[in-house]
Coordinates of C-alpha atoms in Angstrom, one line a residue:
M30 CA -0.2 0.0 -0.2
A31 CA 1.4 3.6 -1.1
L32 CA 2.0 5.7 1.5
P33 CA 0.2 9.0 0.9
R34 CA 2.0 12.0 -0.4
P35 CA 3.5 14.5 2.1
H36 CA 2.6 18.0 2.1
R37 CA 5.1 20.5 1.3
F38 CA 5.7 22.2 4.7
D39 CA 6.3 18.6 5.7
V40 CA 8.9 18.3 3.2
Y41 CA 10.9 21.2 4.2
I42 CA 10.6 20.5 7.8
A43 CA 12.2 17.3 7.0
A44 CA 14.8 18.6 5.2
G45 CA 15.8 21.3 7.9
G46 CA 16.1 18.5 10.1
L47 CA 18.1 16.4 8.5
L48 CA 21.0 19.2 7.5
G49 CA 20.9 20.0 11.0
G50 CA 21.3 16.9 11.9
L51 CA 24.3 16.8 9.2
L52 CA 25.6 20.0 10.5
L53 CA 25.8 18.8 14.4
V54 CA 27.5 15.8 13.2
G55 CA 29.8 17.6 10.7
I56 CA 30.9 19.4 14.0
G57 CA 31.1 16.6 16.3
L58 CA 28.3 17.7 18.3
S59 CA 26.3 15.5 20.4
T60 CA 23.7 14.9 23.8
R61 CA 26.1 12.2 25.5
P62 CA 30.3 11.2 25.3
A63 CA 31.6 8.7 24.2
A64 CA 32.3 7.1 27.9
D65 CA 28.1 7.2 28.3
P66 CA 27.4 3.5 29.5
I67 CA 24.2 3.4 27.9
T68 CA 26.4 4.3 23.9
L69 CA 26.9 1.2 22.7
F70 CA 27.8 2.7 19.4
D71 CA 30.0 5.1 19.3
G72 CA 31.5 7.4 17.0
P73 CA 29.7 9.8 14.7
W74 CA 28.3 7.7 12.0
P75 CA 25.7 5.1 14.2
V76 CA 23.9 8.5 14.7
L77 CA 22.8 9.2 11.3
V78 CA 20.6 6.0 11.2
P79 CA 18.2 7.6 13.7
L80 CA 18.5 11.3 11.8
V81 CA 17.5 10.1 8.9
V82 CA 14.9 7.9 10.2
L83 CA 13.2 11.0 12.4
A84 CA 13.6 12.8 9.1
G85 CA 11.8 10.2 7.2
C86 CA 9.1 10.4 9.8
E87 CA 8.8 14.2 9.5
L88 CA 7.8 13.6 5.8
L89 CA 4.7 11.8 7.3
R90 CA 4.0 14.1 10.3
R91 CA 0.7 15.5 8.4
A92 CA -0.3 12.1 5.7
A93 CA 0.1 10.1 8.4
P94 CA 0.8 11.1 11.9
R95 CA 0.2 7.7 13.6
T96 CA 2.6 6.0 11.0
A97 CA 5.6 8.7 11.8
L98 CA 5.0 8.6 15.4
L99 CA 5.3 4.7 15.9
I100 CA 8.6 4.9 13.3
G101 CA 9.5 7.5 15.4
T102 CA 9.3 6.1 18.1
A103 CA 11.6 3.4 17.0
G104 CA 14.1 5.9 16.0
I105 CA 14.3 8.2 19.0
C106 CA 15.4 4.4 21.2
A107 CA 17.5 3.9 18.5
D108 CA 19.0 7.0 19.2
V109 CA 19.4 6.4 23.0
V110 CA 22.0 3.8 22.4
T111 CA 24.2 6.1 20.5
Q112 CA 25.8 9.7 21.1
G113 CA 22.9 11.2 20.1
S114 CA 21.8 14.2 17.8
L115 CA 19.4 17.3 19.0
A116 CA 17.9 17.7 15.9
T117 CA 16.8 13.8 15.8
V118 CA 15.2 15.1 19.6
L119 CA 13.6 18.0 18.6
M120 CA 12.1 16.2 15.7
F121 CA 10.6 13.3 17.5
T122 CA 9.5 16.2 19.5
D123 CA 7.5 17.7 16.4
V124 CA 6.0 14.0 15.0
I125 CA 4.4 13.9 18.7
Y126 CA 2.8 17.2 18.2
A127 CA 1.9 16.4 14.7
A128 CA 0.3 12.8 15.9
V129 CA -1.5 14.9 18.9
L130 CA -2.8 17.6 16.0
Y131 CA -3.7 15.5 13.2
G132 CA -4.3 12.3 14.2
P133 CA -7.8 11.1 15.3
L134 CA -9.1 12.3 18.3
A135 CA -9.1 8.8 20.4
S136 CA -4.9 8.5 19.1
A137 CA -4.7 12.0 20.3
R138 CA -6.1 11.2 23.8
R139 CA -4.2 8.2 24.4
I140 CA -0.8 9.7 22.9
Q141 CA -1.2 12.2 26.3
W142 CA -2.1 9.7 28.8
I143 CA 0.7 7.7 27.4
T144 CA 3.1 10.5 27.6
G145 CA 1.9 11.5 31.2
L146 CA 2.4 7.6 32.7
L147 CA 5.8 8.0 30.9
T148 CA 6.8 11.4 32.5
V149 CA 5.7 10.3 36.1
A150 CA 7.2 6.7 36.0
G151 CA 10.5 8.3 34.4
T152 CA 10.5 10.6 37.7
L153 CA 9.6 8.5 40.3
V154 CA 11.3 4.8 38.9
P155 CA 14.8 6.7 38.8
F156 CA 14.7 8.3 42.0
A157 CA 13.6 5.1 43.9
V158 CA 16.0 2.8 42.4
W159 CA 19.3 5.7 42.9
R160 CA 17.8 7.7 45.5
E161 CA 19.6 10.4 44.3
P162 CA 18.3 14.2 43.4
E163 CA 19.4 14.1 40.4
A164 CA 17.6 11.0 39.0
L165 CA 14.6 13.4 39.0
L166 CA 15.8 15.4 35.9
I167 CA 15.3 12.2 34.1
G168 CA 11.6 13.0 34.4
V169 CA 12.0 16.0 33.6
V170 CA 13.9 15.2 29.8
V171 CA 10.8 12.8 29.7
G172 CA 8.4 15.2 29.7
V173 CA 10.4 18.2 27.8
V174 CA 10.8 15.4 24.7
A175 CA 7.2 13.5 25.2
Y176 CA 4.4 15.1 27.6
G177 CA 5.2 18.5 26.4
P178 CA 4.7 18.7 23.0
A179 CA 1.7 16.2 23.3
A180 CA 0.2 18.9 25.3
T181 CA 1.1 21.3 23.2
G182 CA -0.7 19.7 20.2
W183 CA -3.6 19.3 22.7
I184 CA -4.4 22.7 23.2
V185 CA -4.0 24.0 19.7
R186 CA -6.1 21.1 18.5
N187 CA -9.0 22.3 21.2
H188 CA -8.7 26.1 19.5
R189 CA -8.3 25.0 16.1
D190 CA -11.7 22.9 16.6
A191 CA -13.1 25.4 18.4
A192 CA -12.3 27.9 15.6
E193 CA -13.4 25.4 12.7
A194 CA -17.0 25.2 14.8
A195 CA -17.5 29.2 15.4
R196 CA -16.6 29.3 11.3
L197 CA -19.9 26.7 10.8
R198 CA -21.9 28.5 13.1
A199 CA -21.7 31.7 11.6
E200 CA -21.7 30.0 7.8
Q201 CA -24.9 28.3 9.3
S202 CA -26.2 32.3 11.0
V203 CA -25.9 33.7 7.4
L204 CA -27.6 30.8 5.6
L205 CA -30.5 31.1 8.4
A206 CA -30.5 34.7 7.5
E207 CA -30.3 34.7 3.8
M208 CA -33.2 32.6 3.9
D209 CA -35.4 34.5 5.6
R210 CA -34.5 37.3 3.9
T211 CA -35.7 35.0 0.6
Q212 CA -38.6 34.5 2.7
A213 CA -39.3 37.8 3.6
V214 CA -38.7 38.8 -0.1
T215 CA -41.1 36.1 -1.2
A216 CA -43.8 36.7 1.1
E217 CA -43.5 41.1 0.6
R218 CA -43.9 40.2 -3.1
A219 CA -47.0 38.0 -2.7
R220 CA -48.7 40.3 -0.6
M221 CA -48.1 43.1 -3.1
A222 CA -48.6 41.0 -5.5
R223 CA -52.3 40.6 -3.8
E224 CA -52.6 44.6 -3.0
L225 CA -52.1 45.8 -6.9
H226 CA -54.7 42.7 -8.7
D227 CA -57.5 43.7 -5.4
M228 CA -56.8 47.3 -5.6
V229 CA -56.7 47.8 -9.6
A230 CA -58.5 44.2 -11.4
N231 CA -62.2 45.8 -10.6
H232 CA -61.4 49.0 -12.7
L233 CA -59.8 47.6 -15.1
S234 CA -62.3 44.7 -15.5
A235 CA -65.2 47.3 -15.7
I236 CA -63.3 49.1 -18.2
A237 CA -63.2 46.5 -20.3
I238 CA -66.6 45.5 -20.5
H239 CA -67.9 48.6 -20.7
S240 CA -65.7 49.5 -23.7
T241 CA -66.8 46.2 -25.1
A242 CA -70.6 47.1 -25.1
A243 CA -69.8 50.8 -26.3
L244 CA -68.0 49.4 -29.4
S245 CA -70.8 46.7 -29.6
I246 CA -73.8 48.6 -29.5
D247 CA -74.1 51.4 -31.9
E248 CA -76.4 54.2 -30.0
P249 CA -75.1 57.6 -28.5
T250 CA -76.8 57.3 -24.9
T251 CA -75.5 53.7 -24.1
S252 CA -71.8 54.5 -25.7
R253 CA -71.7 57.8 -23.3
E254 CA -73.3 56.2 -20.7
A255 CA -70.3 53.5 -20.9
L256 CA -67.7 56.5 -21.3
G257 CA -68.5 58.0 -18.2
V258 CA -68.3 54.7 -16.4
I259 CA -64.8 54.0 -18.2
R260 CA -63.6 57.5 -17.1
E261 CA -64.7 57.0 -13.5
N262 CA -63.4 53.4 -13.3
S263 CA -59.7 54.6 -15.0
V264 CA -59.5 58.2 -12.4
A265 CA -60.2 55.7 -9.5
G266 CA -58.0 53.1 -10.2
L267 CA -55.3 56.1 -11.3
A268 CA -55.9 56.8 -7.5
E269 CA -55.0 53.4 -6.7
M270 CA -52.2 52.9 -8.7
R271 CA -50.2 56.5 -7.4
R272 CA -51.0 55.6 -4.0
L273 CA -49.3 51.7 -4.3
I274 CA -46.5 53.2 -6.5
G275 CA -46.2 55.8 -3.4
I276 CA -46.4 52.7 -0.9
L277 CA -42.9 51.6 -2.9
R278 CA -41.1 54.3 -3.4
D279 CA -41.4 55.7 0.4
G280 CA -40.8 52.3 2.3
D281 CA -42.5 49.4 4.1
G282 CA -46.0 51.2 5.2
E283 CA -49.2 50.4 5.0
P284 CA -51.6 52.6 2.6
A285 CA -52.4 55.7 4.4
A286 CA -56.3 54.5 4.7
V287 CA -56.5 50.9 5.1
P288 CA -59.8 49.7 4.2
T289 CA -62.8 48.6 6.5
L290 CA -66.0 46.9 6.1
D291 CA -67.3 50.3 6.8
G292 CA -66.4 50.9 3.4
L293 CA -68.3 47.8 2.0
T294 CA -71.4 50.2 1.3
A295 CA -69.4 52.4 -1.2
L296 CA -67.5 49.5 -2.6
V297 CA -71.3 48.0 -2.9
E298 CA -72.4 51.4 -4.5
G299 CA -69.6 50.9 -7.0
A300 CA -70.2 47.6 -8.2
R301 CA -73.9 49.2 -9.0
A302 CA -72.8 52.0 -11.0
N303 CA -70.7 48.9 -13.2
G304 CA -74.1 47.5 -13.4
L305 CA -74.5 44.8 -11.1
D306 CA -77.8 44.4 -9.1
V307 CA -76.0 44.1 -5.5
T308 CA -77.6 43.6 -1.8
L309 CA -75.5 43.8 1.1
D310 CA -76.4 42.4 4.3
A311 CA -73.1 43.0 7.2
C312 CA -73.5 41.9 10.9
H313 CA -71.0 42.3 13.1
D314 CA -70.3 44.0 16.2
G315 CA -67.7 46.2 15.2
A316 CA -64.7 44.6 16.9
V317 CA -62.9 42.8 14.4
P318 CA -59.1 43.1 13.9
A319 CA -57.6 45.3 11.2
P320 CA -55.9 42.4 9.5
V321 CA -59.2 40.8 9.5
E322 CA -61.3 43.8 8.0
L323 CA -58.8 44.4 4.8
A324 CA -59.0 40.4 4.3
A325 CA -62.8 40.6 4.1
Y326 CA -63.0 43.9 2.0
R327 CA -60.1 42.4 -0.6
I328 CA -62.7 38.8 -0.8
V329 CA -65.8 41.2 -1.1
Q330 CA -63.7 43.2 -3.4
E331 CA -62.5 40.6 -5.9
S332 CA -65.8 38.5 -5.4
L333 CA -67.4 41.6 -7.1
T334 CA -64.8 42.2 -9.9
N335 CA -65.5 38.3 -10.8
A336 CA -69.5 38.8 -10.6
L337 CA -69.1 42.1 -13.2
K338 CA -66.4 39.6 -14.8
H339 CA -68.2 36.7 -15.6
A340 CA -71.6 36.6 -13.9
C341 CA -75.1 36.0 -15.6
P342 CA -77.5 39.1 -15.3
G343 CA -79.3 38.5 -11.7
R344 CA -79.2 39.4 -8.1
V345 CA -75.6 39.2 -6.6
T346 CA -75.8 38.9 -2.9
V347 CA -73.0 39.8 0.0
S348 CA -73.9 38.4 3.1
L349 CA -71.0 38.8 6.4
A350 CA -71.8 37.5 10.0
E351 CA -69.9 37.1 13.3
R352 CA -69.9 33.8 15.1
D353 CA -68.3 31.3 17.0
G354 CA -64.8 33.6 16.7
S355 CA -65.0 33.6 13.3
L356 CA -66.1 36.6 10.9
M357 CA -68.0 34.5 7.9
V358 CA -68.1 36.2 4.7
E359 CA -70.2 34.8 1.3
V360 CA -70.7 36.1 -1.9
S361 CA -73.0 34.5 -4.1
S362 CA -73.6 35.4 -8.2
P363 CA -75.9 33.6 -10.9
Y364 CA -73.8 31.3 -12.6
G365 CA -74.0 29.5 -16.0
D366 CA -73.6 30.8 -19.9
R367 CA -73.0 34.5 -20.1
D368 CA -74.7 36.3 -23.6
G369 CA -72.9 39.9 -23.5
P370 CA -69.1 41.1 -23.1
R371 CA -67.0 39.9 -20.6
A372 CA -63.8 40.5 -19.6
P373 CA -61.2 37.6 -19.3
G374 CA -59.5 35.8 -16.3
S375 CA -56.8 34.9 -15.0
G376 CA -57.8 32.9 -12.0
A377 CA -55.2 34.9 -9.9
G378 CA -58.1 36.5 -7.8
L379 CA -59.2 32.8 -6.2
V380 CA -55.1 32.0 -5.4
G381 CA -55.4 35.5 -3.8
M382 CA -58.3 35.5 -1.8
R383 CA -57.0 31.7 -0.7
E384 CA -53.8 33.4 0.2
R385 CA -55.7 35.8 2.1
A386 CA -57.6 33.6 4.4
A387 CA -54.5 31.1 5.0
L388 CA -52.4 33.9 6.0
L389 CA -55.2 34.5 8.8
G390 CA -55.7 30.8 9.7
G391 CA -59.3 30.5 8.3
T392 CA -60.8 28.8 5.5
F393 CA -61.5 29.6 2.1
R394 CA -64.1 27.9 -0.9
A395 CA -65.4 28.9 -4.4
G396 CA -67.6 27.2 -6.6
P397 CA -70.9 26.4 -8.0
R398 CA -73.7 25.7 -5.8
G399 CA -77.6 25.2 -6.5
G400 CA -77.3 27.4 -9.4
L401 CA -75.2 30.1 -8.0
W402 CA -71.5 31.1 -7.8
T403 CA -70.7 31.3 -4.4
V404 CA -67.3 32.5 -2.4
H405 CA -67.5 31.7 1.2
A406 CA -64.4 32.3 3.4
T407 CA -64.2 31.9 7.3
L408 CA -61.8 34.4 8.9
P409 CA -60.7 33.7 12.7
V410 CA -61.1 37.4 14.7
S411 CA -58.9 36.4 17.9
E412 CA -56.1 34.5 16.5
G413 CA -55.7 36.5 13.4
E414 CA -52.0 37.5 12.3
S415 CA -51.8 40.4 10.5
E416 CA -50.1 40.0 6.7

């Protein structure tokens, strides 16, 4: 099995350690004299074997840290029976540091425990055998060479992991903020689309129907009446458009005068002026939250617009009643094949009414029932959420 490719920085460390060790051998500097009892191989050349082994371990310090530590431990043991090289010892401390920093978490914990126990043993056992204070220096050397690098690697690893966790949390926060912003933009665009449709569709539908009637009926009186209705609706629609544009330009505020249930009478009168036969039956105590009032007004407005565009001749009934903590809104109009001019529909009105009811936690249904097209919405007045 081929060993992983070493990191470029590790190659620099290995080359620097090897060259430094060769320089120390060249000037005859070693860690122990040749007469030391534990020196089995004296002379400068045996020192080169563990030096080369540790330099090779430095190549694997990041790519294979556990393998490098195992081989490096054998190398440092071989260095003990020679005159020794300071470069070999320094490279071994770096191999321990890298094994804790880059190795698996379980291995990093074990290395700390092992080096700590070796330090304690290196302090107590020689002192117990020789009963000399100088024997304690063996534990100090073991601690500096083994436990010190392991503890340093553990501290650096903890800081690195904490920094990585903070970076991930920051990225998640940015992602959540972007998702919230996208959802807010989408919701605001849907709200403005509903407002634009509800404000203008009624007037444009009346203009389309009366202009078609004026073009198809060659009677001056009828054409003049149609032109009057067209002018009224175009002026009203232009005013609504200006108000909506002002809201978009000036900021995120509500319209200066939010429609309420008190405006249903004027709304019905406008529908009658456009040619609908409308009756209004509104029974409520007036204690209706503003969001519910706005939704009910817009649902009635859109229902009257649909009746103007699609309903057959006949009476249109608008009823509002408050029951069981909810406001019931129902608009019924004649259903069937229609003669005469009609305006095309896109279905956006039904979608908007259904969205308004859903945002308040209510229900909405629309469809033919008993020869009538009925729009029915139930809007809670106690737990309504503003749009």
